[in-house]
CSV table of N, CA, C and O in Angstrom, one decimal:
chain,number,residue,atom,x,y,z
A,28,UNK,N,0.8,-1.2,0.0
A,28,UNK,CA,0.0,0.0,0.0
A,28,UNK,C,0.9,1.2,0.0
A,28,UNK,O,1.8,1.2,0.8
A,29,UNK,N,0.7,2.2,-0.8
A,29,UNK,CA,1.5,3.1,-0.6
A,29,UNK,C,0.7,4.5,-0.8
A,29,UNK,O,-0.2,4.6,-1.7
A,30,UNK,N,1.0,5.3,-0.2
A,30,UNK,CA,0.0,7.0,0.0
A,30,UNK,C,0.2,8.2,-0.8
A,30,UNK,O,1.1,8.9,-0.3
A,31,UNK,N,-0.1,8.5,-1.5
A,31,UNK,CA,0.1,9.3,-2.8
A,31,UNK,C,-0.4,10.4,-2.6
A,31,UNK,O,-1.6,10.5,-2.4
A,32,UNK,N,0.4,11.5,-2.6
A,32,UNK,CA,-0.3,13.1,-2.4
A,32,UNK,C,0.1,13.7,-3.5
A,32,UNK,O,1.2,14.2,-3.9
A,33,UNK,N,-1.0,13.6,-4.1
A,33,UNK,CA,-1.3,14.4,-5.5
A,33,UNK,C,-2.1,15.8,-6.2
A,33,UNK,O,-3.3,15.9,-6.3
A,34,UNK,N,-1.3,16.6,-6.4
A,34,UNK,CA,-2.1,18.3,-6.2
A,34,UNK,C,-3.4,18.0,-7.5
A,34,UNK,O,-3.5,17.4,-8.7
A,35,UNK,N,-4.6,18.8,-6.4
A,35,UNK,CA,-5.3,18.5,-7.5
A,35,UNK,C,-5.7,19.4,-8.4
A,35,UNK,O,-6.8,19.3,-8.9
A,36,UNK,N,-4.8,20.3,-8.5
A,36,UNK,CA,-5.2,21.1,-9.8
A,36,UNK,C,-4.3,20.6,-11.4
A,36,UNK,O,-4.7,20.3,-12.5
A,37,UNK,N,-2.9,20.7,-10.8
A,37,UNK,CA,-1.9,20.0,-12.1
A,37,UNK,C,-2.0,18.8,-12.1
A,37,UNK,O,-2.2,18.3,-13.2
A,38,UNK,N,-1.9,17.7,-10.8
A,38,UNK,CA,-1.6,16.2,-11.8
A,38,UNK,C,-0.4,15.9,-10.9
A,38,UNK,O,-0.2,14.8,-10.5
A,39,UNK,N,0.5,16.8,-10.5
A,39,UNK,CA,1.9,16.3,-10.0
A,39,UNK,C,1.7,15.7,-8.6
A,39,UNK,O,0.9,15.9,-7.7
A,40,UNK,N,2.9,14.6,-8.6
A,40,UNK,CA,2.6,14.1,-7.7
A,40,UNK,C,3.8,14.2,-6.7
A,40,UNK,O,4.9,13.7,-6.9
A,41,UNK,N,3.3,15.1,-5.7
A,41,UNK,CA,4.5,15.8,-4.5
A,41,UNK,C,5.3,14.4,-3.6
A,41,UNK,O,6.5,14.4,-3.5
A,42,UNK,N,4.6,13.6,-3.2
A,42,UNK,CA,5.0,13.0,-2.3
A,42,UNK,C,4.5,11.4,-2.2
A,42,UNK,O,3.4,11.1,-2.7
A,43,UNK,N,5.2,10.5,-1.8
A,43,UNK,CA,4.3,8.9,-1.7
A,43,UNK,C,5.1,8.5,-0.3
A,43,UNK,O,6.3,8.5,0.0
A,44,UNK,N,4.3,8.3,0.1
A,44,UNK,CA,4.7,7.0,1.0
A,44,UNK,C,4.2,5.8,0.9
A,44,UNK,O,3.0,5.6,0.8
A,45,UNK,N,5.6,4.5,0.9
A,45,UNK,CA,5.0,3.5,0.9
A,45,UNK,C,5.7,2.4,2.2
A,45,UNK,O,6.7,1.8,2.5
A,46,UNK,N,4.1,2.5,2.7
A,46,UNK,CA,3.9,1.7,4.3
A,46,UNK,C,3.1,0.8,4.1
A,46,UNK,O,2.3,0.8,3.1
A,47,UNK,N,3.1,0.0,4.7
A,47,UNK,CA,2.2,-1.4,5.2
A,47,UNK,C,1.5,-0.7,6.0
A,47,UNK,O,0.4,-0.4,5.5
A,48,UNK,N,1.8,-0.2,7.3
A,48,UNK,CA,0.9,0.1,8.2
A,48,UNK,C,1.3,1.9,8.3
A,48,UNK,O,2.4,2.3,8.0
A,49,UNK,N,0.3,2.8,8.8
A,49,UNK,CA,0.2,3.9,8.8
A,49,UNK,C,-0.7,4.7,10.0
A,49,UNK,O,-1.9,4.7,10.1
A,50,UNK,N,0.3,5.3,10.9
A,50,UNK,CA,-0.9,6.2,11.8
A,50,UNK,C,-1.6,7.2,11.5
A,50,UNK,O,-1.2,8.3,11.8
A,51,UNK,N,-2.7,7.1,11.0
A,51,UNK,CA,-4.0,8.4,10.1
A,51,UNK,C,-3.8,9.6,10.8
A,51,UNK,O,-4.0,10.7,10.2
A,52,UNK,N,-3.4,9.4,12.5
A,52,UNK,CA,-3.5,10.6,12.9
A,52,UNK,C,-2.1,11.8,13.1
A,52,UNK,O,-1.9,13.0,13.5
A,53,UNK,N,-1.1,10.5,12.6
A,53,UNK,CA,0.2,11.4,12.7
A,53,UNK,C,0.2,12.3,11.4
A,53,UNK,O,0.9,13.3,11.2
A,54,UNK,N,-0.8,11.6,10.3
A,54,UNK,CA,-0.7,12.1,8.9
A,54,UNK,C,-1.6,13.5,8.7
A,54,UNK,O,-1.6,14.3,7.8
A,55,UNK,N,-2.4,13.3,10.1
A,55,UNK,CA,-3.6,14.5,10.3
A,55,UNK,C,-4.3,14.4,9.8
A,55,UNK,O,-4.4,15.4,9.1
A,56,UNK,N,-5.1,13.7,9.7
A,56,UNK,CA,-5.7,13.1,8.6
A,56,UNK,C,-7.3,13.0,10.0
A,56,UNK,O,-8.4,13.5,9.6
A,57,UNK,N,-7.4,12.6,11.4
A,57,UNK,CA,-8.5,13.1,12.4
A,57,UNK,C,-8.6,14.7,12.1
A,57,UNK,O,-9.7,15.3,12.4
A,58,UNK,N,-8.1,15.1,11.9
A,58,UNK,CA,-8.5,16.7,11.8
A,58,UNK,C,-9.2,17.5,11.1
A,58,UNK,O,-9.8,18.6,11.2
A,59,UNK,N,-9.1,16.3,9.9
A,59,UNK,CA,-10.5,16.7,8.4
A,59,UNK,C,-11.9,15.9,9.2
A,59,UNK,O,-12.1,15.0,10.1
A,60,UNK,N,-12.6,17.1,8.2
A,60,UNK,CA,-14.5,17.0,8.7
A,60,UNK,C,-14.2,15.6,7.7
A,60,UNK,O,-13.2,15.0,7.3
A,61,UNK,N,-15.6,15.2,7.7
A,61,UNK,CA,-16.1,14.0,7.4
A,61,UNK,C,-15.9,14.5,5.4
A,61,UNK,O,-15.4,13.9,4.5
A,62,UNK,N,-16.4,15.6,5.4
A,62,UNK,CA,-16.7,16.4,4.2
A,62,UNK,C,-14.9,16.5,3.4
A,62,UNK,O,-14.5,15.9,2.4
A,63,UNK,N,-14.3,17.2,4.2
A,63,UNK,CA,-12.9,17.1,3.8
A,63,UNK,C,-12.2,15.5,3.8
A,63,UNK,O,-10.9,15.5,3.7
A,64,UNK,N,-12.6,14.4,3.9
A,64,UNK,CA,-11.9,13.6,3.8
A,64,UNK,C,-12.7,13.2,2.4
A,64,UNK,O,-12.3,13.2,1.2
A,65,UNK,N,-13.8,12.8,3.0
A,65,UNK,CA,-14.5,12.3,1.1
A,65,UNK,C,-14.0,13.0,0.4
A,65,UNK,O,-13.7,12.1,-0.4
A,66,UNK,N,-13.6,14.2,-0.2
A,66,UNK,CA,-13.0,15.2,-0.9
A,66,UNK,C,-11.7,14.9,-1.5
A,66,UNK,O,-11.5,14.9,-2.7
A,67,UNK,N,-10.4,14.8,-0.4
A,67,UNK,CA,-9.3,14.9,0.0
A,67,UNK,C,-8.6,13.2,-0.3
A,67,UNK,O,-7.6,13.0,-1.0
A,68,UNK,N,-9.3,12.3,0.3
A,68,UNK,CA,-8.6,10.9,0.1
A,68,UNK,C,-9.5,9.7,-0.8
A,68,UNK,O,-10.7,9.5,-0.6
A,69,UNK,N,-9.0,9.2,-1.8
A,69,UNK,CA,-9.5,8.3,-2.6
A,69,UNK,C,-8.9,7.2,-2.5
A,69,UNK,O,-7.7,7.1,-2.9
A,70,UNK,N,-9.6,6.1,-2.1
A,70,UNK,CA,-9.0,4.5,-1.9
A,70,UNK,C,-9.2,4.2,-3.5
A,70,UNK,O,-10.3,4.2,-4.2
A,71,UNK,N,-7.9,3.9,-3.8
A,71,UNK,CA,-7.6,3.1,-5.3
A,71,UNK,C,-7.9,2.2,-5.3
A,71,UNK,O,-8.6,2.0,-4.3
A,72,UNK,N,-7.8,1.0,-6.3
A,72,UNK,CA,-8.3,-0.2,-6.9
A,72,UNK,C,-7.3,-1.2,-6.2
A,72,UNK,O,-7.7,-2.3,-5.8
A,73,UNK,N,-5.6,-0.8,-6.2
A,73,UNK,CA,-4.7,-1.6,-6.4
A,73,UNK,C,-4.2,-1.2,-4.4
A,73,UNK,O,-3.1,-1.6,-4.0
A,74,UNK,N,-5.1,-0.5,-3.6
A,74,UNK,CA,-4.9,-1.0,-2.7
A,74,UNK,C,-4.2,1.0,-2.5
A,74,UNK,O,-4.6,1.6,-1.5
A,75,UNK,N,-3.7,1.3,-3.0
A,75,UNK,CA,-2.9,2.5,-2.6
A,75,UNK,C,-4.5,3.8,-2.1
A,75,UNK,O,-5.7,3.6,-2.2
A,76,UNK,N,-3.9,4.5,-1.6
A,76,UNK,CA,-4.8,5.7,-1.1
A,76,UNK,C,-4.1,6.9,-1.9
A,76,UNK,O,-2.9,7.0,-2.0
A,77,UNK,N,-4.9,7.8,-2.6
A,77,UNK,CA,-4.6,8.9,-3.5
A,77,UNK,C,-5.5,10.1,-1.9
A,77,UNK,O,-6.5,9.8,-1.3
A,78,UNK,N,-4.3,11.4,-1.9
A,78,UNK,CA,-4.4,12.7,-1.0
A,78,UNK,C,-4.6,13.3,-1.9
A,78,UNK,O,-3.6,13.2,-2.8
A,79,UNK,N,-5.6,14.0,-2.3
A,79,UNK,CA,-5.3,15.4,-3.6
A,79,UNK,C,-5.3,16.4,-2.2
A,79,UNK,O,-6.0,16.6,-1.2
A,80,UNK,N,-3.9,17.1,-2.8
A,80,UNK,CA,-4.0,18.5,-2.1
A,80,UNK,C,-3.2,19.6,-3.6
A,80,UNK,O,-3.2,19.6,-4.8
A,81,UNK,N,-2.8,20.1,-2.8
A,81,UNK,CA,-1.7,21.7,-3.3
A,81,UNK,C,-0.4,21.7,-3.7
A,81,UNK,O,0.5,21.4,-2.8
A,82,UNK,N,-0.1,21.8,-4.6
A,82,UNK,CA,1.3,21.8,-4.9
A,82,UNK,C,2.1,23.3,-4.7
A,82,UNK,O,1.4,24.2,-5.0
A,83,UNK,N,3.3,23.6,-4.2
A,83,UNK,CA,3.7,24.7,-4.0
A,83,UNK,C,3.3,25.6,-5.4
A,83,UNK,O,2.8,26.7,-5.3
A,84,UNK,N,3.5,25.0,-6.8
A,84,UNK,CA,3.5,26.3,-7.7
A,84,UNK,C,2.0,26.6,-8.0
A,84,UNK,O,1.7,27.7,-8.4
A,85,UNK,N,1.1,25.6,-7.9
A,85,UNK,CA,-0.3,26.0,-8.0
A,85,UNK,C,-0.9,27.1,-6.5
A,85,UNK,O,-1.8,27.9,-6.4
A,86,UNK,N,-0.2,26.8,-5.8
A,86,UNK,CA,-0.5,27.5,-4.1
A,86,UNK,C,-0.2,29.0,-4.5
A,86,UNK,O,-0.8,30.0,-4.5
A,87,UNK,N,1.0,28.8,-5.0
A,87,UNK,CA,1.7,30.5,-5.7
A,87,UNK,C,0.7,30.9,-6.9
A,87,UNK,O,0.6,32.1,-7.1
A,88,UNK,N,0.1,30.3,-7.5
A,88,UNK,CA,-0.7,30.6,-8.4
A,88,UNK,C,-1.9,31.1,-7.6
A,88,UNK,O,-2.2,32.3,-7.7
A,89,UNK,N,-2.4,30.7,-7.0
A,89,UNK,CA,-3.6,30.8,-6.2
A,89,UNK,C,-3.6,32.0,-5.6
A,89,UNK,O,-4.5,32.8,-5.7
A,90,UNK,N,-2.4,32.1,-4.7
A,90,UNK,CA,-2.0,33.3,-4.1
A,90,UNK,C,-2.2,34.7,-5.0
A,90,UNK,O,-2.9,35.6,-4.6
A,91,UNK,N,-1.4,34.8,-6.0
A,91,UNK,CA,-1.4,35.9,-6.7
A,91,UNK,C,-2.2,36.1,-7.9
A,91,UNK,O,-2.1,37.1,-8.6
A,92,UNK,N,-3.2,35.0,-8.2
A,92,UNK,CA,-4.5,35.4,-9.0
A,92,UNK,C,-6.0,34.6,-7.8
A,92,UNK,O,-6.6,33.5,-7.9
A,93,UNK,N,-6.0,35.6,-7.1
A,93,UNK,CA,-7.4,35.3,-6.1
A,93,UNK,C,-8.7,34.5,-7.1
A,93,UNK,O,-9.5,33.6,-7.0
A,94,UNK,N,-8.4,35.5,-8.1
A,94,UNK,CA,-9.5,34.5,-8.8
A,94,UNK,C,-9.9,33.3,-9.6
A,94,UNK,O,-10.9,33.0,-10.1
A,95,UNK,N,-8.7,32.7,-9.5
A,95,UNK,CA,-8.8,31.1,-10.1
A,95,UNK,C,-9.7,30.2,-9.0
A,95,UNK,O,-10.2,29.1,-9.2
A,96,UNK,N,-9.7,30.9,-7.5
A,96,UNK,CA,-10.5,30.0,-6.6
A,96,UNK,C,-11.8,29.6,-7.4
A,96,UNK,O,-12.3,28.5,-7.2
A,97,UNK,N,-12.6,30.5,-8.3
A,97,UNK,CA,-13.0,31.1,-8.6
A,97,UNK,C,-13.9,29.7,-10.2
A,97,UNK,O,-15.0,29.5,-10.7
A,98,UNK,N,-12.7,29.1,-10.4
A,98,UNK,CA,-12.8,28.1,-11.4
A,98,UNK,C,-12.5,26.5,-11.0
A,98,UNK,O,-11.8,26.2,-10.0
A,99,UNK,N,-13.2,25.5,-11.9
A,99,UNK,CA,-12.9,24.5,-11.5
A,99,UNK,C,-11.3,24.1,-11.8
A,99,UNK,O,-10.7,23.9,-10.8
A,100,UNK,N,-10.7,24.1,-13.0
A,100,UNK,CA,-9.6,24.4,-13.4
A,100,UNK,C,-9.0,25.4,-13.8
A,100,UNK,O,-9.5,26.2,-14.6
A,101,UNK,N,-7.7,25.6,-13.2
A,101,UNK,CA,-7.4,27.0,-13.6
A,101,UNK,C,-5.7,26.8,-14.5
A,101,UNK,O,-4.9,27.6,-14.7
A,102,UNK,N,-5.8,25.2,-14.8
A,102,UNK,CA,-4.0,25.3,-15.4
A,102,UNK,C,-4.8,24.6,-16.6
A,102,UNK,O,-5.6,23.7,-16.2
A,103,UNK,N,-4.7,24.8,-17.8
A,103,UNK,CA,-4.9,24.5,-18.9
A,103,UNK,C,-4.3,23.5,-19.5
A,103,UNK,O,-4.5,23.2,-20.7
């Protein structure tokens, strides 16, 4: 099984961990609403867990055009 944090605006994929076993709460992962996890974590087919979050250059994007929040995609 391995943990995939993947930004969900571009596609890139920032980070993986691959564990057998995993503490959800060291990952922070108790601190999302019920709403933010359905959203946030997707159990794959082959067993791995996909995180969509933020990638630093889409975050910088975000940052300095307020209004892409604004769209469902904002990288073309």
């Amino acid at each position: 099984m391995s943990i995939v944090y993947k930004c969900r605006h571009c596609g890139h994929e920032i980070g993986k961990l691959n564990q057998q076993v995993v503490d959800t709460s060291m990952l922070g992962w108790d601190r999302l609403s019920p709403e933010e996890r359905q959203e946030m974590i997707h159990y794959q087919s082959n067993g791995d867990v996909q995180i969509q979050t933020i990638c630093e250059n889409c975050e910088e994007s975000l940052g300095t055009n307020p209004h892409y929040h604004e769209l469902d995609y904002f990288i073309q």
